[in-house]
Amino acid sequence: MSVSRLVHYDYAFFYTAFQAILHHPAHQWPKLYQIASEQQFAIQHGFPYNIHNQYVYPPQFAVFWAFMGHLPWIWSARIWIVISILSYCLAVYLTLKMMLPHLRWPNLFFWIAASFLLTPVQIDIAAGNVNSILLTCLALAFYFHYYRKKTWIAALFLALTIVWKVTPAAVLLYFLLQKQWRLGAYTLLFSLLLTIWSSFYVGWSTLLHYVGEFVTFGQNSMKNGPAPYNQSILGVLADLAKHHWLSGNLQSLYPFYYLFVLTSAVLIVHFARQLPVSHSSHFALSSLTPLLFSPLIEEMHLIFALPALILVVSQKKYKIAAIGGWSSAVLLSLPTTFLLNTLTRDWPSLFFMHTQMFWTLMILFTVTLITMRQRNMLNFSQNHRFVKTDLSMNTRRTNRL
């Protein structure tokens, strides 16, 4: 399949949703999620036909961005790409400023430019998806909460990510583990207000219907197949089963998925509630949560791993983290993707190489936890030394008296 046929592909489904909002003022559920009309629009504009693909995002997303539907299709798609690129640049800039505050503009520009070599970024922007914009909202949420102390602004950006895609709600749970109750309350309030506002356009029945169909949408999307489409642990195991390296069907693999989610959750709860570490470490770990808990991970979703990647790559004191970070950067890069595509095309028996996104996620998760633990140990050691020094000085003063 030609790569050029996939440019704007995801945005085509967004655009049909925007059109439904604009041209059906009294529309109900079938108007916004009418798969036949969405597929017809995609085919008319030269996109490949896939029966399992449709608009699956919350109604709030379509309502918020419906103004893009006023533009002609091609101009709307091009402007969306520009918005995605600018958003991504802002996300990388904010992440770098939070994790490497002393970095100057020449180096900042280099880091931002180099980050565009990552495969998830290229796919997300080219296909016209929304992950780069969501990452920007998460970066803004952390920046305003921790660095500007504007909790209500941070909550607004976090609420936008939740009502637009749902899965970033895992980041909110991470904040609550840190007992950030005020941020959590504001986020829920803004999410409710955005939902009420959307109800004036789509009606409460559509919103409630989406809640009931959310799991079904995910299950339908998973019918596109295992890795390389699905880079979650389910996708990897299903790919191994497909090539007879494992026995069983998809349903029999779910216990492994639940065990993986439980293990990840225990580790995250433990580290999130540990001794305070830098805010950048929490940003890196929390950004991984929507990926770790999802049964469906497309390659473009790995854009959420960027904060963790920057964190571990920038480590100088911890060699394990740096090695893991640079290894992950290589695995996520476009040259590696092209190389693996070539190898698996010429030698189909090397199919397992197409699971590199999942293994990259595992590397980043592991080294992020190691980095947080080492930072905690360093902080404890420094604090202990300071306390010991203070006690020694007090003892000397007492002896003099």
Short mmCIF file of C-alpha atoms in Angstrom, two decimals:
data_model
loop_
_atom_site.label_atom_id
_atom_site.label_comp_id
_atom_site.label_asym_id
_atom_site.label_seq_id
_atom_site.Cartn_x
_atom_site.Cartn_y
_atom_site.Cartn_z
CA MET A 1 0.00 0.00 0.00
CA SER A 2 1.39 3.40 -0.97
CA VAL A 3 2.26 5.62 1.98
CA SER A 4 0.88 8.62 0.08
CA ARG A 5 -2.60 7.06 0.23
CA LEU A 6 -2.52 7.28 4.02
CA VAL A 7 -1.72 11.01 4.22
CA HIS A 8 -4.74 12.71 5.89
CA TYR A 9 -6.35 9.27 6.29
CA ASP A 10 -7.35 9.60 9.96
CA TYR A 11 -8.35 13.22 9.51
CA ALA A 12 -10.88 12.16 6.86
CA PHE A 13 -12.92 10.50 9.62
CA PHE A 14 -12.55 13.59 11.82
CA TYR A 15 -13.74 15.79 8.97
CA THR A 16 -16.91 13.75 8.40
CA ALA A 17 -17.65 14.07 12.14
CA PHE A 18 -17.20 17.85 11.91
CA GLN A 19 -19.59 17.93 8.97
CA ALA A 20 -22.17 15.97 10.95
CA ILE A 21 -22.02 18.55 13.74
CA LEU A 22 -22.35 21.48 11.35
CA HIS A 23 -25.05 20.20 9.01
CA HIS A 24 -27.30 18.18 11.30
CA PRO A 25 -28.32 20.54 14.12
CA ALA A 26 -30.83 18.06 15.50
CA HIS A 27 -28.79 14.97 14.72
CA GLN A 28 -28.73 11.90 16.88
CA TRP A 29 -26.21 9.11 17.32
CA PRO A 30 -26.40 7.64 13.75
CA LYS A 31 -25.51 10.98 12.16
CA LEU A 32 -22.23 11.37 14.03
CA TYR A 33 -21.17 7.71 13.92
CA GLN A 34 -22.52 6.69 10.52
CA ILE A 35 -19.80 4.37 9.29
CA ALA A 36 -21.26 4.05 5.75
CA SER A 37 -21.02 7.77 5.01
CA GLU A 38 -17.55 7.96 6.58
CA GLN A 39 -16.28 5.10 4.42
CA GLN A 40 -17.88 6.62 1.33
CA PHE A 41 -16.12 9.94 1.97
CA ALA A 42 -12.79 8.14 2.46
CA ILE A 43 -13.16 6.16 -0.78
CA GLN A 44 -14.13 9.28 -2.75
CA HIS A 45 -10.88 10.90 -1.71
CA GLY A 46 -8.70 7.95 -2.66
CA PHE A 47 -8.19 6.35 0.73
CA PRO A 48 -8.05 2.55 1.16
CA TYR A 49 -11.24 0.85 2.25
CA ASN A 50 -11.22 -0.77 5.67
CA ILE A 51 -14.49 -1.97 7.14
CA HIS A 52 -13.21 -1.71 10.73
CA ASN A 53 -12.25 1.97 10.62
CA GLN A 54 -14.59 4.79 11.57
CA TYR A 55 -14.81 7.88 13.79
CA VAL A 56 -14.48 6.52 17.34
CA TYR A 57 -13.61 9.62 19.35
CA PRO A 58 -16.00 11.18 21.89
CA PRO A 59 -18.71 13.55 20.61
CA GLN A 60 -17.03 16.37 22.58
CA PHE A 61 -14.02 16.18 20.28
CA ALA A 62 -16.16 16.67 17.18
CA VAL A 63 -18.06 19.55 18.77
CA PHE A 64 -14.91 21.39 19.84
CA TRP A 65 -13.20 21.13 16.46
CA ALA A 66 -16.30 21.39 14.28
CA PHE A 67 -15.24 24.85 13.03
CA MET A 68 -12.61 23.06 10.92
CA GLY A 69 -15.49 21.62 8.92
CA HIS A 70 -16.31 25.07 7.50
CA LEU A 71 -13.17 24.85 5.36
CA PRO A 72 -12.93 22.83 2.14
CA TRP A 73 -11.65 19.33 2.77
CA ILE A 74 -8.07 19.67 1.50
CA TRP A 75 -7.48 23.04 3.16
CA SER A 76 -8.91 21.79 6.42
CA ALA A 77 -6.58 18.77 6.31
CA ARG A 78 -3.54 20.91 5.53
CA ILE A 79 -4.30 23.39 8.31
CA TRP A 80 -4.76 20.47 10.71
CA ILE A 81 -1.25 19.29 9.86
CA VAL A 82 0.10 22.78 10.53
CA ILE A 83 -1.70 22.84 13.88
CA SER A 84 -0.26 19.42 14.71
CA ILE A 85 3.30 20.45 13.82
CA LEU A 86 3.13 23.68 15.83
CA SER A 87 1.53 21.85 18.75
CA TYR A 88 4.21 19.19 18.71
CA CYS A 89 6.99 21.80 18.65
CA LEU A 90 5.41 23.44 21.69
CA ALA A 91 5.12 20.07 23.45
CA VAL A 92 8.79 19.26 22.87
CA TYR A 93 9.85 22.78 23.89
CA LEU A 94 7.89 22.65 27.17
CA THR A 95 9.14 19.15 27.93
CA LEU A 96 12.74 20.22 27.37
CA LYS A 97 12.32 23.34 29.51
CA MET A 98 10.87 21.25 32.34
CA MET A 99 13.51 18.51 32.15
CA LEU A 100 16.55 20.48 30.96
CA PRO A 101 15.90 24.03 32.19
CA HIS A 102 19.44 25.23 31.42
CA LEU A 103 19.29 24.22 27.75
CA ARG A 104 19.87 27.17 25.40
CA TRP A 105 18.20 27.94 22.08
CA PRO A 106 20.73 26.32 19.70
CA ASN A 107 20.46 23.07 21.62
CA LEU A 108 16.69 23.44 22.03
CA PHE A 109 16.33 23.79 18.28
CA PHE A 110 18.50 20.71 17.73
CA TRP A 111 16.41 18.60 20.14
CA ILE A 112 13.14 19.74 18.58
CA ALA A 113 14.38 19.05 15.04
CA ALA A 114 15.80 15.65 16.03
CA SER A 115 12.50 14.65 17.65
CA PHE A 116 10.81 14.81 14.24
CA LEU A 117 12.84 11.75 13.21
CA LEU A 118 10.69 9.59 15.47
CA THR A 119 8.29 7.30 13.63
CA PRO A 120 5.24 7.92 15.90
CA VAL A 121 5.49 11.67 15.24
CA GLN A 122 5.74 11.26 11.49
CA ILE A 123 2.78 8.87 11.34
CA ASP A 124 0.61 10.99 13.64
CA ILE A 125 1.16 14.22 11.70
CA ALA A 126 0.95 12.64 8.25
CA ALA A 127 -2.23 10.70 9.01
CA GLY A 128 -3.80 13.75 10.63
CA ASN A 129 -4.42 12.19 14.02
CA VAL A 130 -4.65 14.13 17.28
CA ASN A 131 -1.92 12.64 19.49
CA SER A 132 0.55 15.49 18.99
CA ILE A 133 -2.14 17.95 20.13
CA LEU A 134 -2.99 15.78 23.13
CA LEU A 135 0.68 15.58 24.13
CA THR A 136 0.82 19.38 24.00
CA CYS A 137 -2.18 19.62 26.33
CA LEU A 138 -0.52 17.23 28.79
CA ALA A 139 2.72 19.22 28.68
CA LEU A 140 0.78 22.43 29.31
CA ALA A 141 -1.08 20.79 32.19
CA PHE A 142 2.17 19.83 33.92
CA TYR A 143 3.80 23.16 33.14
CA PHE A 144 0.99 25.27 34.58
CA HIS A 145 0.45 23.01 37.58
CA TYR A 146 4.02 22.54 38.75
CA TYR A 147 5.94 25.47 37.29
CA ARG A 148 3.42 28.32 37.12
CA LYS A 149 1.22 27.19 40.02
CA LYS A 150 -1.93 27.86 37.96
CA THR A 151 -3.90 24.77 38.89
CA TRP A 152 -7.14 25.76 37.19
CA ILE A 153 -5.38 26.33 33.84
CA ALA A 154 -3.60 22.98 34.17
CA ALA A 155 -6.94 21.32 34.92
CA LEU A 156 -8.51 22.84 31.80
CA PHE A 157 -5.84 21.34 29.53
CA LEU A 158 -6.07 17.98 31.29
CA ALA A 159 -9.86 18.03 30.95
CA LEU A 160 -9.54 18.69 27.20
CA THR A 161 -7.38 15.59 26.73
CA ILE A 162 -9.91 13.47 28.63
CA VAL A 163 -13.04 14.62 26.82
CA TRP A 164 -11.26 14.39 23.47
CA LYS A 165 -9.90 10.85 23.82
CA VAL A 166 -10.82 9.34 27.25
CA THR A 167 -7.61 7.31 27.74
CA PRO A 168 -5.63 10.30 29.16
CA ALA A 169 -7.89 9.92 32.20
CA ALA A 170 -5.09 7.61 33.39
CA VAL A 171 -2.97 10.75 33.86
CA LEU A 172 -5.68 12.20 36.12
CA LEU A 173 -5.59 9.03 38.21
CA TYR A 174 -1.83 9.46 38.52
CA PHE A 175 -2.33 12.99 39.85
CA LEU A 176 -4.85 11.67 42.37
CA LEU A 177 -2.31 9.10 43.55
CA GLN A 178 -0.14 12.08 44.44
CA LYS A 179 -3.10 13.54 46.36
CA GLN A 180 -3.48 16.45 43.97
CA TRP A 181 -7.12 16.79 45.01
CA ARG A 182 -7.54 20.40 43.89
CA LEU A 183 -6.29 19.64 40.40
CA GLY A 184 -8.53 16.57 40.27
CA ALA A 185 -11.61 18.54 41.33
CA TYR A 186 -10.97 21.27 38.76
CA THR A 187 -10.38 18.68 36.03
CA LEU A 188 -13.65 16.90 36.75
CA LEU A 189 -15.46 20.24 36.84
CA PHE A 190 -14.08 21.36 33.48
CA SER A 191 -14.77 17.93 31.97
CA LEU A 192 -18.39 18.22 33.11
CA LEU A 193 -18.74 21.75 31.76
CA LEU A 194 -17.28 20.75 28.38
CA THR A 195 -19.64 17.80 28.26
CA ILE A 196 -22.67 19.97 29.10
CA TRP A 197 -21.64 22.42 26.39
CA SER A 198 -21.35 19.55 23.89
CA SER A 199 -24.81 18.28 24.86
CA PHE A 200 -26.39 21.39 23.30
CA TYR A 201 -25.08 20.19 19.92
CA VAL A 202 -25.34 16.41 20.13
CA GLY A 203 -27.86 15.77 22.88
CA TRP A 204 -27.41 13.76 26.05
CA SER A 205 -28.59 10.58 24.35
CA THR A 206 -25.58 10.67 22.01
CA LEU A 207 -23.18 11.26 24.88
CA LEU A 208 -24.64 8.42 26.92
CA HIS A 209 -24.72 6.15 23.89
CA TYR A 210 -21.01 6.76 23.37
CA VAL A 211 -20.28 5.66 26.93
CA GLY A 212 -22.13 2.42 26.27
CA GLU A 213 -20.33 1.82 22.96
CA PHE A 214 -16.82 2.84 24.06
CA VAL A 215 -15.58 -0.72 24.62
CA THR A 216 -17.24 -1.91 21.40
CA PHE A 217 -15.40 0.76 19.40
CA GLY A 218 -12.10 -0.47 20.81
CA GLN A 219 -12.90 -4.10 20.08
CA ASN A 220 -13.88 -3.24 16.51
CA SER A 221 -10.63 -1.33 15.95
CA MET A 222 -8.66 -4.32 17.22
CA LYS A 223 -10.07 -6.36 14.34
CA ASN A 224 -7.52 -4.62 12.13
CA GLY A 225 -5.11 -7.22 13.45
CA PRO A 226 -2.17 -7.64 15.83
CA ALA A 227 1.28 -6.08 15.54
CA PRO A 228 2.45 -4.05 13.73
CA TYR A 229 -0.98 -2.38 13.88
CA ASN A 230 -1.48 -3.14 17.58
CA GLN A 231 1.71 -2.65 19.60
CA SER A 232 0.18 -3.43 22.99
CA ILE A 233 0.99 -6.66 24.79
CA LEU A 234 -2.24 -8.09 23.35
CA GLY A 235 -1.10 -7.18 19.83
CA VAL A 236 2.31 -8.74 20.35
CA LEU A 237 0.91 -11.97 21.81
CA ALA A 238 -1.75 -12.14 19.09
CA ASP A 239 0.96 -11.74 16.46
CA LEU A 240 2.92 -14.62 17.98
CA ALA A 241 -0.26 -16.73 18.04
CA LYS A 242 -1.01 -15.80 14.43
CA HIS A 243 2.35 -17.23 13.38
CA HIS A 244 1.87 -20.30 15.61
CA TRP A 245 4.51 -19.34 18.15
CA LEU A 246 1.72 -19.43 20.76
CA SER A 247 -1.49 -21.41 20.96
CA GLY A 248 -4.93 -19.97 21.54
CA ASN A 249 -7.10 -17.15 20.27
CA LEU A 250 -7.36 -13.51 21.28
CA GLN A 251 -9.76 -14.19 24.15
CA SER A 252 -7.37 -16.69 25.70
CA LEU A 253 -4.65 -14.01 25.73
CA TYR A 254 -6.63 -11.56 27.86
CA PRO A 255 -5.45 -13.06 31.20
CA PHE A 256 -1.89 -12.12 30.20
CA TYR A 257 -3.09 -8.60 29.43
CA TYR A 258 -4.84 -8.27 32.80
CA LEU A 259 -1.74 -9.55 34.60
CA PHE A 260 0.38 -7.03 32.71
CA VAL A 261 -1.99 -4.17 33.59
CA LEU A 262 -2.08 -5.22 37.25
CA THR A 263 1.71 -5.41 37.46
CA SER A 264 2.09 -2.01 35.77
CA ALA A 265 -0.50 -0.49 38.10
CA VAL A 266 1.24 -1.81 41.22
CA LEU A 267 4.58 -0.39 40.08
CA ILE A 268 3.06 2.98 39.18
CA VAL A 269 1.21 3.26 42.49
CA HIS A 270 4.39 2.42 44.36
CA PHE A 271 6.56 4.97 42.55
CA ALA A 272 3.92 7.69 42.37
CA ARG A 273 3.53 7.61 46.15
CA GLN A 274 7.26 7.38 46.92
CA LEU A 275 9.39 10.14 48.37
CA PRO A 276 9.05 13.33 46.27
CA VAL A 277 11.14 13.32 43.11
CA SER A 278 11.40 15.90 40.37
CA HIS A 279 8.21 16.91 38.61
CA SER A 280 9.80 15.95 35.30
CA SER A 281 10.01 12.32 36.47
CA HIS A 282 6.31 12.30 37.27
CA PHE A 283 5.55 13.85 33.89
CA ALA A 284 7.52 11.08 32.18
CA LEU A 285 5.90 8.24 34.12
CA SER A 286 2.33 9.57 34.00
CA SER A 287 2.54 10.12 30.22
CA LEU A 288 3.21 6.41 29.81
CA THR A 289 0.06 5.37 31.68
CA PRO A 290 -2.39 5.72 28.73
CA LEU A 291 -0.11 3.35 26.80
CA LEU A 292 0.49 0.80 29.53
CA PHE A 293 -3.20 0.29 30.28
CA SER A 294 -4.54 0.27 26.73
CA PRO A 295 -5.33 -3.00 24.92
CA LEU A 296 -4.75 -1.20 21.60
CA ILE A 297 -1.59 0.79 20.88
CA GLU A 298 -0.99 2.08 17.39
CA GLU A 299 2.52 3.18 16.43
CA MET A 300 1.50 6.85 16.50
CA HIS A 301 0.37 6.52 20.12
CA LEU A 302 4.02 6.14 21.17
CA ILE A 303 4.24 9.91 20.86
CA PHE A 304 3.15 9.89 24.54
CA ALA A 305 6.47 8.21 25.36
CA LEU A 306 8.38 11.35 24.36
CA PRO A 307 8.65 12.82 27.92
CA ALA A 308 10.07 9.52 29.21
CA LEU A 309 12.44 9.34 26.24
CA ILE A 310 13.78 12.86 26.85
CA LEU A 311 14.10 12.19 30.58
CA VAL A 312 16.21 9.05 30.25
CA VAL A 313 18.27 10.21 27.27
CA SER A 314 19.30 13.32 29.18
CA GLN A 315 20.59 11.37 32.19
CA LYS A 316 24.33 11.67 32.77
CA LYS A 317 24.60 10.23 36.27
CA TYR A 318 22.72 7.00 35.53
CA LYS A 319 24.31 5.03 32.70
CA ILE A 320 21.58 2.38 32.59
CA ALA A 321 18.94 5.06 31.97
CA ALA A 322 21.01 6.75 29.28
CA ILE A 323 21.70 3.46 27.48
CA GLY A 324 18.02 2.52 27.63
CA GLY A 325 17.02 5.97 26.41
CA TRP A 326 19.33 6.01 23.40
CA SER A 327 18.36 2.43 22.53
CA SER A 328 14.71 3.49 22.59
CA ALA A 329 15.46 6.52 20.41
CA VAL A 330 17.06 4.24 17.81
CA LEU A 331 14.14 1.80 17.89
CA LEU A 332 11.62 4.64 17.48
CA SER A 333 13.48 6.35 14.65
CA LEU A 334 12.38 6.40 11.02
CA PRO A 335 15.55 4.70 9.69
CA THR A 336 14.94 1.74 12.00
CA THR A 337 11.30 1.53 10.92
CA PHE A 338 12.26 1.52 7.24
CA LEU A 339 14.93 -1.11 7.90
CA LEU A 340 12.53 -3.40 9.77
CA ASN A 341 9.85 -2.93 7.10
CA THR A 342 12.36 -4.00 4.46
CA LEU A 343 13.59 -7.00 6.43
CA THR A 344 10.11 -8.29 7.25
CA ARG A 345 8.99 -7.82 3.65
CA ASP A 346 11.91 -9.81 2.25
CA TRP A 347 12.01 -12.34 5.12
CA PRO A 348 8.48 -12.82 6.51
CA SER A 349 9.83 -15.18 9.17
CA LEU A 350 11.23 -12.09 10.92
CA PHE A 351 7.71 -10.84 11.61
CA PHE A 352 8.47 -10.44 15.35
CA MET A 353 10.69 -7.45 14.53
CA HIS A 354 7.51 -5.46 13.93
CA THR A 355 6.81 -5.49 17.66
CA GLN A 356 9.62 -3.01 18.41
CA MET A 357 7.23 -0.29 19.60
CA PHE A 358 6.01 -2.48 22.47
CA TRP A 359 9.54 -3.40 23.53
CA THR A 360 10.53 0.25 23.35
CA LEU A 361 7.64 1.05 25.70
CA MET A 362 8.89 -1.64 28.10
CA ILE A 363 12.45 -0.26 28.00
CA LEU A 364 11.27 3.29 28.67
CA PHE A 365 8.94 2.19 31.46
CA THR A 366 11.71 0.22 33.14
CA VAL A 367 14.44 2.86 32.89
CA THR A 368 12.02 5.61 33.98
CA LEU A 369 11.31 3.65 37.17
CA ILE A 370 15.05 3.06 37.66
CA THR A 371 15.73 6.77 37.21
CA MET A 372 13.04 7.71 39.74
CA ARG A 373 14.40 5.21 42.25
CA GLN A 374 17.97 6.42 41.85
CA ARG A 375 16.90 10.04 42.20
CA ASN A 376 15.03 9.19 45.38
CA MET A 377 18.08 7.41 46.77
CA LEU A 378 20.27 10.38 45.85
CA ASN A 379 17.86 12.83 47.50
CA PHE A 380 17.69 10.66 50.62
CA SER A 381 21.49 10.44 50.76
CA GLN A 382 21.87 14.20 50.41
CA ASN A 383 19.21 14.93 53.01
CA HIS A 384 20.80 12.43 55.40
CA ARG A 385 24.20 14.09 54.90
CA PHE A 386 22.74 17.54 55.54
CA VAL A 387 21.02 16.35 58.71
CA LYS A 388 24.22 14.70 59.90
CA THR A 389 26.19 17.88 59.23
CA ASP A 390 23.67 19.99 61.16
CA LEU A 391 23.81 17.62 64.14
CA SER A 392 27.60 17.74 64.12
CA MET A 393 27.61 21.54 64.10
CA ASN A 394 25.08 21.68 66.93
CA THR A 395 27.21 19.27 68.97
CA ARG A 396 30.28 21.48 68.53
CA ARG A 397 28.37 24.56 69.67
CA THR A 398 27.14 22.67 72.74
CA ASN A 399 30.66 21.56 73.63
CA ARG A 400 31.95 25.13 73.34
CA LEU A 401 29.28 26.31 75.72
#
